[in-house]
Amino acid sequence: MSDETELAHSTLIREVRQRLEALSRAGVDRIPRPPAVARARPHLEPPQAAVEPTPIAPTPEPTRPTPRPKPAPTPEPVAVALPGSLFGSQAIDEPPVPPEDRPALLEALRLEVASCNLCPALASTRTQTVFGEGSPAAPLMFIGEAPGQVEDETGRPFVGPAGRLLTDMITKGMGLKREEVYIANILKSRPPNNRDPLPDEVGHCLPYLERQIAIIRPRFLCILGKPAAHALLETALPLGKLRGRWHRYRGIPAVVTWHPAYLLRNPAAKKDTWQDLQMLMNAMGLKVPGRKPE
Ligand code: URA
Ligand code: URA
């Protein structure tokens, strides 16, 4: 594509997205489409308003160039209502990294992050960067906002009070081990006094997370809280409008839910998060134990 066509293309997409978001804020949740257009452009589906899931296949794995050992079998059914491709970012088009190559690539990226100085203010106040941790072959990746005090001190994500709640959500709620999933943040450095990430900081740090996601290639994402959702899904909708339904990030089905730190302040919202986790578990083929984490 020429630069001009590309600019026109991205301007068009931005305008359509903004228009649809404005309609959505005004309560319009579907737009009729002329049948001729529907036939000609089947991929331009309006977003599903929906929470009633219709069975659809998960993102197909791109064809692999060479035979590789089969990954461990993943649980069966995926019943997910997903928005069309116009409303998600461009799917990752490289073939997945073989699982045995992932630890070394992640370690190289971790070292790059550790010496990053793109945000001099954060680099000068952090104790250390917090890269993320978990299985390099995780089927599910949780994405938070930024390290807090305990994370900054230990170099590990979600190990303070909000982290304890996230661990309970993973273990008691979903019946998984923390080491089976992957946990990362949008920002790898702690913002002073835990203030919200600034747009520049997100711009600098997001490419690291994108590379982490491309290496691990989880089947599902769980996005925690508003700043992470806004950074990844390029939307300004409030969290209450983003949770409870499916999104895609670079082709990967994604659920948004309340941030655990918000849940600590507003325990009444835990029932929402439990619903969101159940939606995720159904799609992952995990048995729902029928008990919400306290
Ligand atoms: N909050 C986050 O968003 N991330 C962490 O790692 C810890 C708290
Ligand atoms: N605001 C946030 O930043 N996150 C939440 O989860 C809720 C409100």
mmCIF file of C-alpha atoms and ligand atoms in Angstrom:
data_model
loop_
_atom_site.group_PDB
_atom_site.id
_atom_site.type_symbol
_atom_site.label_atom_id
_atom_site.label_comp_id
_atom_site.label_asym_id
_atom_site.label_seq_id
_atom_site.Cartn_x
_atom_site.Cartn_y
_atom_site.Cartn_z
ATOM 1 C CA MET A 1 0.000 0.000 0.000
ATOM 2 C CA SER A 2 1.279 3.524 -0.705
ATOM 3 C CA ASP A 3 1.696 5.833 2.298
ATOM 4 C CA GLU A 4 -1.267 7.859 1.114
ATOM 5 C CA THR A 5 -3.546 4.859 0.684
ATOM 6 C CA GLU A 6 -2.444 3.549 4.029
ATOM 7 C CA LEU A 7 -3.185 6.892 5.679
ATOM 8 C CA ALA A 8 -6.607 7.078 4.007
ATOM 9 C CA HIS A 9 -7.255 3.490 5.086
ATOM 10 C CA SER A 10 -6.305 4.057 8.716
ATOM 11 C CA THR A 11 -8.207 7.369 8.813
ATOM 12 C CA LEU A 12 -11.286 5.600 7.483
ATOM 13 C CA ILE A 13 -10.980 2.835 10.063
ATOM 14 C CA ARG A 14 -10.522 5.380 12.856
ATOM 15 C CA GLU A 15 -13.531 7.378 11.705
ATOM 16 C CA VAL A 16 -15.726 4.302 11.408
ATOM 17 C CA ARG A 17 -14.599 3.093 14.813
ATOM 18 C CA GLN A 18 -15.246 6.474 16.435
ATOM 19 C CA ARG A 19 -18.646 6.727 14.761
ATOM 20 C CA LEU A 20 -19.630 3.271 15.962
ATOM 21 C CA GLU A 21 -18.432 4.033 19.467
ATOM 22 C CA ALA A 22 -20.499 7.228 19.477
ATOM 23 C CA LEU A 23 -23.530 5.211 18.352
ATOM 24 C CA SER A 24 -22.783 2.613 20.976
ATOM 25 C CA ARG A 25 -22.629 5.294 23.697
ATOM 26 C CA ALA A 26 -26.008 6.494 22.416
ATOM 27 C CA GLY A 27 -27.384 2.988 22.948
ATOM 28 C CA VAL A 28 -27.336 1.746 19.327
ATOM 29 C CA ASP A 29 -26.039 -1.785 19.400
ATOM 30 C CA ARG A 30 -26.611 -2.995 15.866
ATOM 31 C CA ILE A 31 -26.726 -1.513 12.405
ATOM 32 C CA PRO A 32 -28.730 -3.087 9.588
ATOM 33 C CA ARG A 33 -26.663 -3.946 6.546
ATOM 34 C CA PRO A 34 -27.867 -4.144 2.943
ATOM 35 C CA PRO A 35 -27.819 -7.797 1.809
ATOM 36 C CA ALA A 36 -25.720 -7.011 -1.286
ATOM 37 C CA VAL A 37 -22.968 -5.538 0.895
ATOM 38 C CA ALA A 38 -23.186 -8.497 3.216
ATOM 39 C CA ARG A 39 -22.531 -10.856 0.306
ATOM 40 C CA ALA A 40 -19.725 -8.810 -1.153
ATOM 41 C CA ARG A 41 -17.876 -8.072 2.125
ATOM 42 C CA PRO A 42 -18.595 -10.970 4.479
ATOM 43 C CA HIS A 43 -15.772 -9.960 6.828
ATOM 44 C CA LEU A 44 -17.312 -6.566 7.587
ATOM 45 C CA GLU A 45 -19.683 -7.837 10.240
ATOM 46 C CA PRO A 46 -21.102 -5.253 12.655
ATOM 47 C CA PRO A 47 -19.944 -5.964 16.202
ATOM 48 C CA GLN A 48 -22.028 -8.584 17.983
ATOM 49 C CA ALA A 49 -24.039 -6.857 20.681
ATOM 50 C CA ALA A 50 -24.286 -10.027 22.113
ATOM 51 C CA VAL A 51 -23.474 -12.078 24.930
ATOM 52 C CA GLU A 52 -25.445 -15.122 23.745
ATOM 53 C CA PRO A 53 -22.511 -17.146 22.456
ATOM 54 C CA THR A 54 -22.720 -18.800 19.082
ATOM 55 C CA PRO A 55 -20.259 -21.628 18.528
ATOM 56 C CA ILE A 56 -17.309 -20.518 16.472
ATOM 57 C CA ALA A 57 -13.870 -21.912 16.049
ATOM 58 C CA PRO A 58 -10.918 -20.297 17.834
ATOM 59 C CA THR A 59 -8.351 -18.349 15.823
ATOM 60 C CA PRO A 60 -6.852 -20.871 13.410
ATOM 61 C CA GLU A 61 -3.159 -21.523 13.904
ATOM 62 C CA PRO A 62 -1.280 -20.281 10.851
ATOM 63 C CA THR A 63 0.208 -23.053 8.740
ATOM 64 C CA ARG A 64 3.538 -24.115 10.153
ATOM 65 C CA PRO A 65 6.448 -24.243 7.774
ATOM 66 C CA THR A 66 8.091 -27.306 9.334
ATOM 67 C CA PRO A 67 6.638 -30.159 11.355
ATOM 68 C CA ARG A 68 7.061 -29.631 15.067
ATOM 69 C CA PRO A 69 6.269 -31.662 18.133
ATOM 70 C CA LYS A 70 2.549 -31.465 18.903
ATOM 71 C CA PRO A 71 1.729 -29.140 21.806
ATOM 72 C CA ALA A 72 -0.087 -30.665 24.771
ATOM 73 C CA PRO A 73 -3.753 -31.190 23.891
ATOM 74 C CA THR A 74 -5.855 -28.189 24.844
ATOM 75 C CA PRO A 75 -9.350 -28.596 26.203
ATOM 76 C CA GLU A 76 -12.091 -28.883 23.648
ATOM 77 C CA PRO A 77 -15.003 -26.582 23.065
ATOM 78 C CA VAL A 78 -14.826 -22.946 22.243
ATOM 79 C CA ALA A 79 -18.174 -21.204 22.054
ATOM 80 C CA VAL A 80 -17.466 -17.560 21.568
ATOM 81 C CA ALA A 81 -19.288 -14.656 19.929
ATOM 82 C CA LEU A 82 -16.544 -12.502 18.485
ATOM 83 C CA PRO A 83 -16.548 -9.132 16.818
ATOM 84 C CA GLY A 84 -15.573 -9.006 13.159
ATOM 85 C CA SER A 85 -12.068 -8.222 12.025
ATOM 86 C CA LEU A 86 -12.716 -4.508 11.409
ATOM 87 C CA PHE A 87 -13.051 -4.049 15.151
ATOM 88 C CA GLY A 88 -9.966 -5.894 16.225
ATOM 89 C CA SER A 89 -6.407 -5.027 15.331
ATOM 90 C CA GLN A 90 -4.567 -6.846 12.555
ATOM 91 C CA ALA A 91 -4.076 -10.526 13.445
ATOM 92 C CA ILE A 92 -0.500 -11.636 14.108
ATOM 93 C CA ASP A 93 0.653 -13.005 10.790
ATOM 94 C CA GLU A 94 3.964 -14.708 11.662
ATOM 95 C CA PRO A 95 3.789 -18.431 12.400
ATOM 96 C CA PRO A 96 3.892 -19.255 16.137
ATOM 97 C CA VAL A 97 7.331 -19.572 17.754
ATOM 98 C CA PRO A 98 8.057 -23.241 18.595
ATOM 99 C CA PRO A 99 7.500 -23.708 22.352
ATOM 100 C CA GLU A 100 11.109 -24.794 22.903
ATOM 101 C CA ASP A 101 12.410 -21.494 21.486
ATOM 102 C CA ARG A 102 10.192 -19.282 23.606
ATOM 103 C CA PRO A 103 12.157 -19.176 26.911
ATOM 104 C CA ALA A 104 15.309 -17.838 25.209
ATOM 105 C CA LEU A 105 13.395 -15.228 23.221
ATOM 106 C CA LEU A 106 11.540 -14.098 26.319
ATOM 107 C CA GLU A 107 14.799 -13.883 28.261
ATOM 108 C CA ALA A 108 16.381 -11.742 25.530
ATOM 109 C CA LEU A 109 13.343 -9.470 25.554
ATOM 110 C CA ARG A 110 13.403 -9.331 29.373
ATOM 111 C CA LEU A 111 17.003 -8.093 29.291
ATOM 112 C CA GLU A 112 16.125 -5.491 26.677
ATOM 113 C CA VAL A 113 13.263 -4.257 28.863
ATOM 114 C CA ALA A 114 15.498 -4.231 31.972
ATOM 115 C CA SER A 115 17.786 -1.622 30.442
ATOM 116 C CA CYS A 116 15.076 0.373 28.668
ATOM 117 C CA ASN A 117 15.374 4.127 29.076
ATOM 118 C CA LEU A 118 12.591 5.302 26.749
ATOM 119 C CA CYS A 119 10.781 6.857 29.722
ATOM 120 C CA PRO A 120 13.661 8.513 31.630
ATOM 121 C CA ALA A 121 11.373 9.638 34.462
ATOM 122 C CA LEU A 122 10.118 6.097 35.136
ATOM 123 C CA ALA A 123 13.565 4.607 34.632
ATOM 124 C CA SER A 124 14.953 6.964 37.275
ATOM 125 C CA THR A 125 12.292 6.170 39.885
ATOM 126 C CA ARG A 126 11.847 2.405 39.403
ATOM 127 C CA THR A 127 13.751 -0.126 41.504
ATOM 128 C CA GLN A 128 13.683 -2.514 38.555
ATOM 129 C CA THR A 129 11.480 -3.417 35.617
ATOM 130 C CA VAL A 130 8.743 -6.025 35.989
ATOM 131 C CA PHE A 131 8.709 -8.065 32.804
ATOM 132 C CA GLY A 132 6.039 -10.665 33.478
ATOM 133 C CA GLU A 133 6.071 -14.338 34.404
ATOM 134 C CA GLY A 134 4.390 -17.643 33.753
ATOM 135 C CA SER A 135 4.367 -20.416 31.213
ATOM 136 C CA PRO A 136 5.879 -19.565 27.811
ATOM 137 C CA ALA A 137 3.209 -21.914 26.401
ATOM 138 C CA ALA A 138 0.338 -20.436 28.420
ATOM 139 C CA PRO A 139 -3.107 -20.778 26.819
ATOM 140 C CA LEU A 140 -4.208 -17.687 28.759
ATOM 141 C CA MET A 141 -2.458 -14.392 29.434
ATOM 142 C CA PHE A 142 -3.588 -11.838 32.019
ATOM 143 C CA ILE A 143 -2.674 -8.242 31.275
ATOM 144 C CA GLY A 144 -2.641 -5.625 34.012
ATOM 145 C CA GLU A 145 -1.736 -2.000 34.047
ATOM 146 C CA ALA A 146 1.634 -1.399 35.665
ATOM 147 C CA PRO A 147 3.733 -2.618 38.576
ATOM 148 C CA GLY A 148 2.793 -1.326 42.024
ATOM 149 C CA GLN A 149 5.094 -0.970 45.007
ATOM 150 C CA VAL A 150 5.554 -4.656 45.850
ATOM 151 C CA GLU A 151 6.035 -5.544 42.176
ATOM 152 C CA ASP A 152 8.669 -2.811 41.837
ATOM 153 C CA GLU A 153 10.472 -4.175 44.906
ATOM 154 C CA THR A 154 10.347 -7.837 43.861
ATOM 155 C CA GLY A 155 10.478 -7.602 40.061
ATOM 156 C CA ARG A 156 7.407 -9.871 39.810
ATOM 157 C CA PRO A 157 3.936 -8.981 38.455
ATOM 158 C CA PHE A 158 0.831 -9.065 40.655
ATOM 159 C CA VAL A 159 2.391 -10.070 43.965
ATOM 160 C CA GLY A 160 0.957 -7.291 46.185
ATOM 161 C CA PRO A 161 -2.595 -7.145 47.563
ATOM 162 C CA ALA A 162 -4.207 -6.997 44.067
ATOM 163 C CA GLY A 163 -1.915 -9.828 43.049
ATOM 164 C CA ARG A 164 -3.179 -12.037 45.856
ATOM 165 C CA LEU A 165 -6.717 -11.543 44.584
ATOM 166 C CA LEU A 166 -5.641 -12.274 40.999
ATOM 167 C CA THR A 167 -3.909 -15.448 42.197
ATOM 168 C CA ASP A 168 -7.151 -16.513 43.919
ATOM 169 C CA MET A 169 -9.118 -15.795 40.748
ATOM 170 C CA ILE A 170 -6.740 -18.025 38.784
ATOM 171 C CA THR A 171 -6.410 -20.843 41.310
ATOM 172 C CA LYS A 172 -9.639 -20.947 43.324
ATOM 173 C CA GLY A 173 -11.863 -19.442 40.639
ATOM 174 C CA MET A 174 -10.562 -21.046 37.463
ATOM 175 C CA GLY A 175 -8.877 -24.133 38.928
ATOM 176 C CA LEU A 176 -5.582 -23.311 37.189
ATOM 177 C CA LYS A 177 -2.102 -22.898 38.618
ATOM 178 C CA ARG A 178 -0.505 -19.459 38.468
ATOM 179 C CA GLU A 179 2.471 -21.029 36.664
ATOM 180 C CA GLU A 180 0.178 -22.374 33.927
ATOM 181 C CA VAL A 181 -0.895 -18.921 32.760
ATOM 182 C CA TYR A 182 1.195 -15.874 31.878
ATOM 183 C CA ILE A 183 0.896 -12.572 33.734
ATOM 184 C CA ALA A 184 2.161 -9.276 32.351
ATOM 185 C CA ASN A 185 1.442 -5.564 32.375
ATOM 186 C CA ILE A 186 1.160 -2.754 29.850
ATOM 187 C CA LEU A 187 3.926 -0.812 31.623
ATOM 188 C CA LYS A 188 7.031 -2.596 32.836
ATOM 189 C CA SER A 189 8.061 0.231 35.195
ATOM 190 C CA ARG A 190 6.170 1.491 38.227
ATOM 191 C CA PRO A 191 4.637 4.946 37.768
ATOM 192 C CA PRO A 192 5.343 7.113 40.844
ATOM 193 C CA ASN A 193 2.556 6.740 43.427
ATOM 194 C CA ASN A 194 0.803 4.285 41.096
ATOM 195 C CA ARG A 195 -0.588 7.063 38.930
ATOM 196 C CA ASP A 196 -2.223 6.030 35.646
ATOM 197 C CA PRO A 197 0.175 5.372 32.761
ATOM 198 C CA LEU A 198 0.683 8.404 30.488
ATOM 199 C CA PRO A 199 -0.023 8.008 26.763
ATOM 200 C CA ASP A 200 3.681 8.392 25.928
ATOM 201 C CA GLU A 201 4.613 5.709 28.424
ATOM 202 C CA VAL A 202 2.029 3.348 26.934
ATOM 203 C CA GLY A 203 3.384 4.143 23.461
ATOM 204 C CA HIS A 204 6.916 3.288 24.556
ATOM 205 C CA CYS A 205 6.091 0.128 26.480
ATOM 206 C CA LEU A 206 3.273 -1.488 24.489
ATOM 207 C CA PRO A 207 5.617 -2.832 21.785
ATOM 208 C CA TYR A 208 7.356 -4.946 24.458
ATOM 209 C CA LEU A 209 4.032 -6.481 25.466
ATOM 210 C CA GLU A 210 3.167 -7.017 21.809
ATOM 211 C CA ARG A 211 6.386 -8.955 21.378
ATOM 212 C CA GLN A 212 5.673 -10.976 24.531
ATOM 213 C CA ILE A 213 2.238 -11.856 23.169
ATOM 214 C CA ALA A 214 3.658 -12.739 19.757
ATOM 215 C CA ILE A 215 6.210 -15.096 21.362
ATOM 216 C CA ILE A 216 3.784 -16.793 23.759
ATOM 217 C CA ARG A 217 0.770 -16.634 21.399
ATOM 218 C CA PRO A 218 -1.829 -17.365 24.088
ATOM 219 C CA ARG A 219 -5.210 -18.610 22.864
ATOM 220 C CA PHE A 220 -7.007 -16.135 25.130
ATOM 221 C CA LEU A 221 -6.361 -12.822 26.857
ATOM 222 C CA CYS A 222 -7.880 -11.510 30.061
ATOM 223 C CA ILE A 223 -7.447 -7.742 30.220
ATOM 224 C CA LEU A 224 -7.589 -6.264 33.712
ATOM 225 C CA GLY A 225 -9.009 -2.778 34.216
ATOM 226 C CA LYS A 226 -9.607 0.296 32.160
ATOM 227 C CA PRO A 227 -6.103 1.549 31.352
ATOM 228 C CA ALA A 228 -5.080 -1.869 30.002
ATOM 229 C CA ALA A 229 -8.317 -2.239 28.033
ATOM 230 C CA HIS A 230 -7.998 1.224 26.533
ATOM 231 C CA ALA A 231 -4.377 0.673 25.599
ATOM 232 C CA LEU A 232 -4.989 -2.692 23.932
ATOM 233 C CA LEU A 233 -8.416 -2.318 22.393
ATOM 234 C CA GLU A 234 -8.083 1.268 21.153
ATOM 235 C CA THR A 235 -11.378 2.284 22.617
ATOM 236 C CA ALA A 236 -12.509 4.906 25.106
ATOM 237 C CA LEU A 237 -15.616 3.049 26.274
ATOM 238 C CA PRO A 238 -16.039 2.731 30.036
ATOM 239 C CA LEU A 239 -15.068 -0.590 31.560
ATOM 240 C CA GLY A 240 -18.678 -1.434 32.354
ATOM 241 C CA LYS A 241 -19.368 -1.425 28.596
ATOM 242 C CA LEU A 242 -16.302 -3.469 27.714
ATOM 243 C CA ARG A 243 -16.663 -6.301 30.212
ATOM 244 C CA GLY A 244 -19.087 -9.178 29.738
ATOM 245 C CA ARG A 245 -18.403 -9.647 26.032
ATOM 246 C CA TRP A 246 -15.721 -10.792 23.658
ATOM 247 C CA HIS A 247 -13.116 -8.651 21.942
ATOM 248 C CA ARG A 248 -10.121 -9.473 19.836
ATOM 249 C CA TYR A 249 -6.600 -8.222 20.255
ATOM 250 C CA ARG A 250 -4.497 -8.968 17.169
ATOM 251 C CA GLY A 251 -6.828 -11.832 16.369
ATOM 252 C CA ILE A 252 -6.707 -13.302 19.897
ATOM 253 C CA PRO A 253 -10.082 -13.590 21.684
ATOM 254 C CA ALA A 254 -9.996 -11.282 24.697
ATOM 255 C CA VAL A 255 -12.152 -10.737 27.773
ATOM 256 C CA VAL A 256 -12.029 -7.494 29.753
ATOM 257 C CA THR A 257 -12.848 -7.438 33.449
ATOM 258 C CA TRP A 258 -12.496 -5.214 36.522
ATOM 259 C CA HIS A 259 -8.969 -4.770 37.800
ATOM 260 C CA PRO A 260 -8.336 -6.751 41.026
ATOM 261 C CA ALA A 261 -7.306 -3.496 42.786
ATOM 262 C CA TYR A 262 -10.738 -2.089 41.882
ATOM 263 C CA LEU A 263 -12.373 -5.272 43.211
ATOM 264 C CA LEU A 264 -10.575 -4.812 46.530
ATOM 265 C CA ARG A 265 -12.190 -1.379 46.807
ATOM 266 C CA ASN A 266 -15.554 -2.496 45.367
ATOM 267 C CA PRO A 267 -16.161 -6.114 46.421
ATOM 268 C CA ALA A 268 -19.711 -5.937 45.016
ATOM 269 C CA ALA A 269 -18.208 -5.991 41.512
ATOM 270 C CA LYS A 270 -16.642 -9.427 42.146
ATOM 271 C CA LYS A 271 -19.788 -11.091 40.832
ATOM 272 C CA ASP A 272 -19.222 -9.375 37.461
ATOM 273 C CA THR A 273 -15.656 -10.612 37.323
ATOM 274 C CA TRP A 274 -16.782 -14.101 38.237
ATOM 275 C CA GLN A 275 -19.187 -13.980 35.269
ATOM 276 C CA ASP A 276 -16.380 -12.774 32.995
ATOM 277 C CA LEU A 277 -14.105 -15.568 34.186
ATOM 278 C CA GLN A 278 -16.850 -18.129 33.613
ATOM 279 C CA MET A 279 -17.292 -16.861 30.067
ATOM 280 C CA LEU A 280 -13.565 -17.329 29.594
ATOM 281 C CA MET A 281 -13.579 -20.785 31.175
ATOM 282 C CA ASN A 282 -16.442 -21.933 28.954
ATOM 283 C CA ALA A 283 -14.530 -20.817 25.886
ATOM 284 C CA MET A 284 -11.373 -22.536 27.139
ATOM 285 C CA GLY A 285 -13.259 -25.749 27.840
ATOM 286 C CA LEU A 286 -12.506 -25.529 31.577
ATOM 287 C CA LYS A 287 -14.954 -26.936 34.062
ATOM 288 C CA VAL A 288 -16.728 -24.178 35.984
ATOM 289 C CA PRO A 289 -16.616 -25.234 39.630
ATOM 290 C CA GLY A 290 -19.651 -23.049 40.378
ATOM 291 C CA ARG A 291 -18.080 -21.067 43.207
ATOM 292 C CA LYS A 292 -16.796 -17.552 43.047
ATOM 293 C CA PRO A 293 -13.455 -16.692 44.653
ATOM 294 C CA GLU A 294 -13.881 -14.635 47.857
HETATM 295 N N1 URA B 1 -1.469 -3.885 39.364
HETATM 296 C C1 URA B 1 -1.184 -4.139 38.078
HETATM 297 O O1 URA B 1 -1.848 -3.677 37.164
HETATM 298 N N2 URA B 1 -0.148 -4.895 37.811
HETATM 299 C C2 URA B 1 0.614 -5.454 38.741
HETATM 300 O O2 URA B 1 1.558 -6.150 38.403
HETATM 301 C C3 URA B 1 0.279 -5.205 40.082
HETATM 302 C C4 URA B 1 -0.765 -4.423 40.381
HETATM 303 N N1 URA B 2 -11.275 1.843 36.690
HETATM 304 C C1 URA B 2 -10.179 1.149 36.348
HETATM 305 O O1 URA B 2 -9.138 1.691 36.043
HETATM 306 N N2 URA B 2 -10.228 -0.192 36.351
HETATM 307 C C2 URA B 2 -11.334 -0.852 36.719
HETATM 308 O O2 URA B 2 -11.304 -2.081 36.700
HETATM 309 C C3 URA B 2 -12.469 -0.089 37.068
HETATM 310 C C4 URA B 2 -12.421 1.256 37.031
#
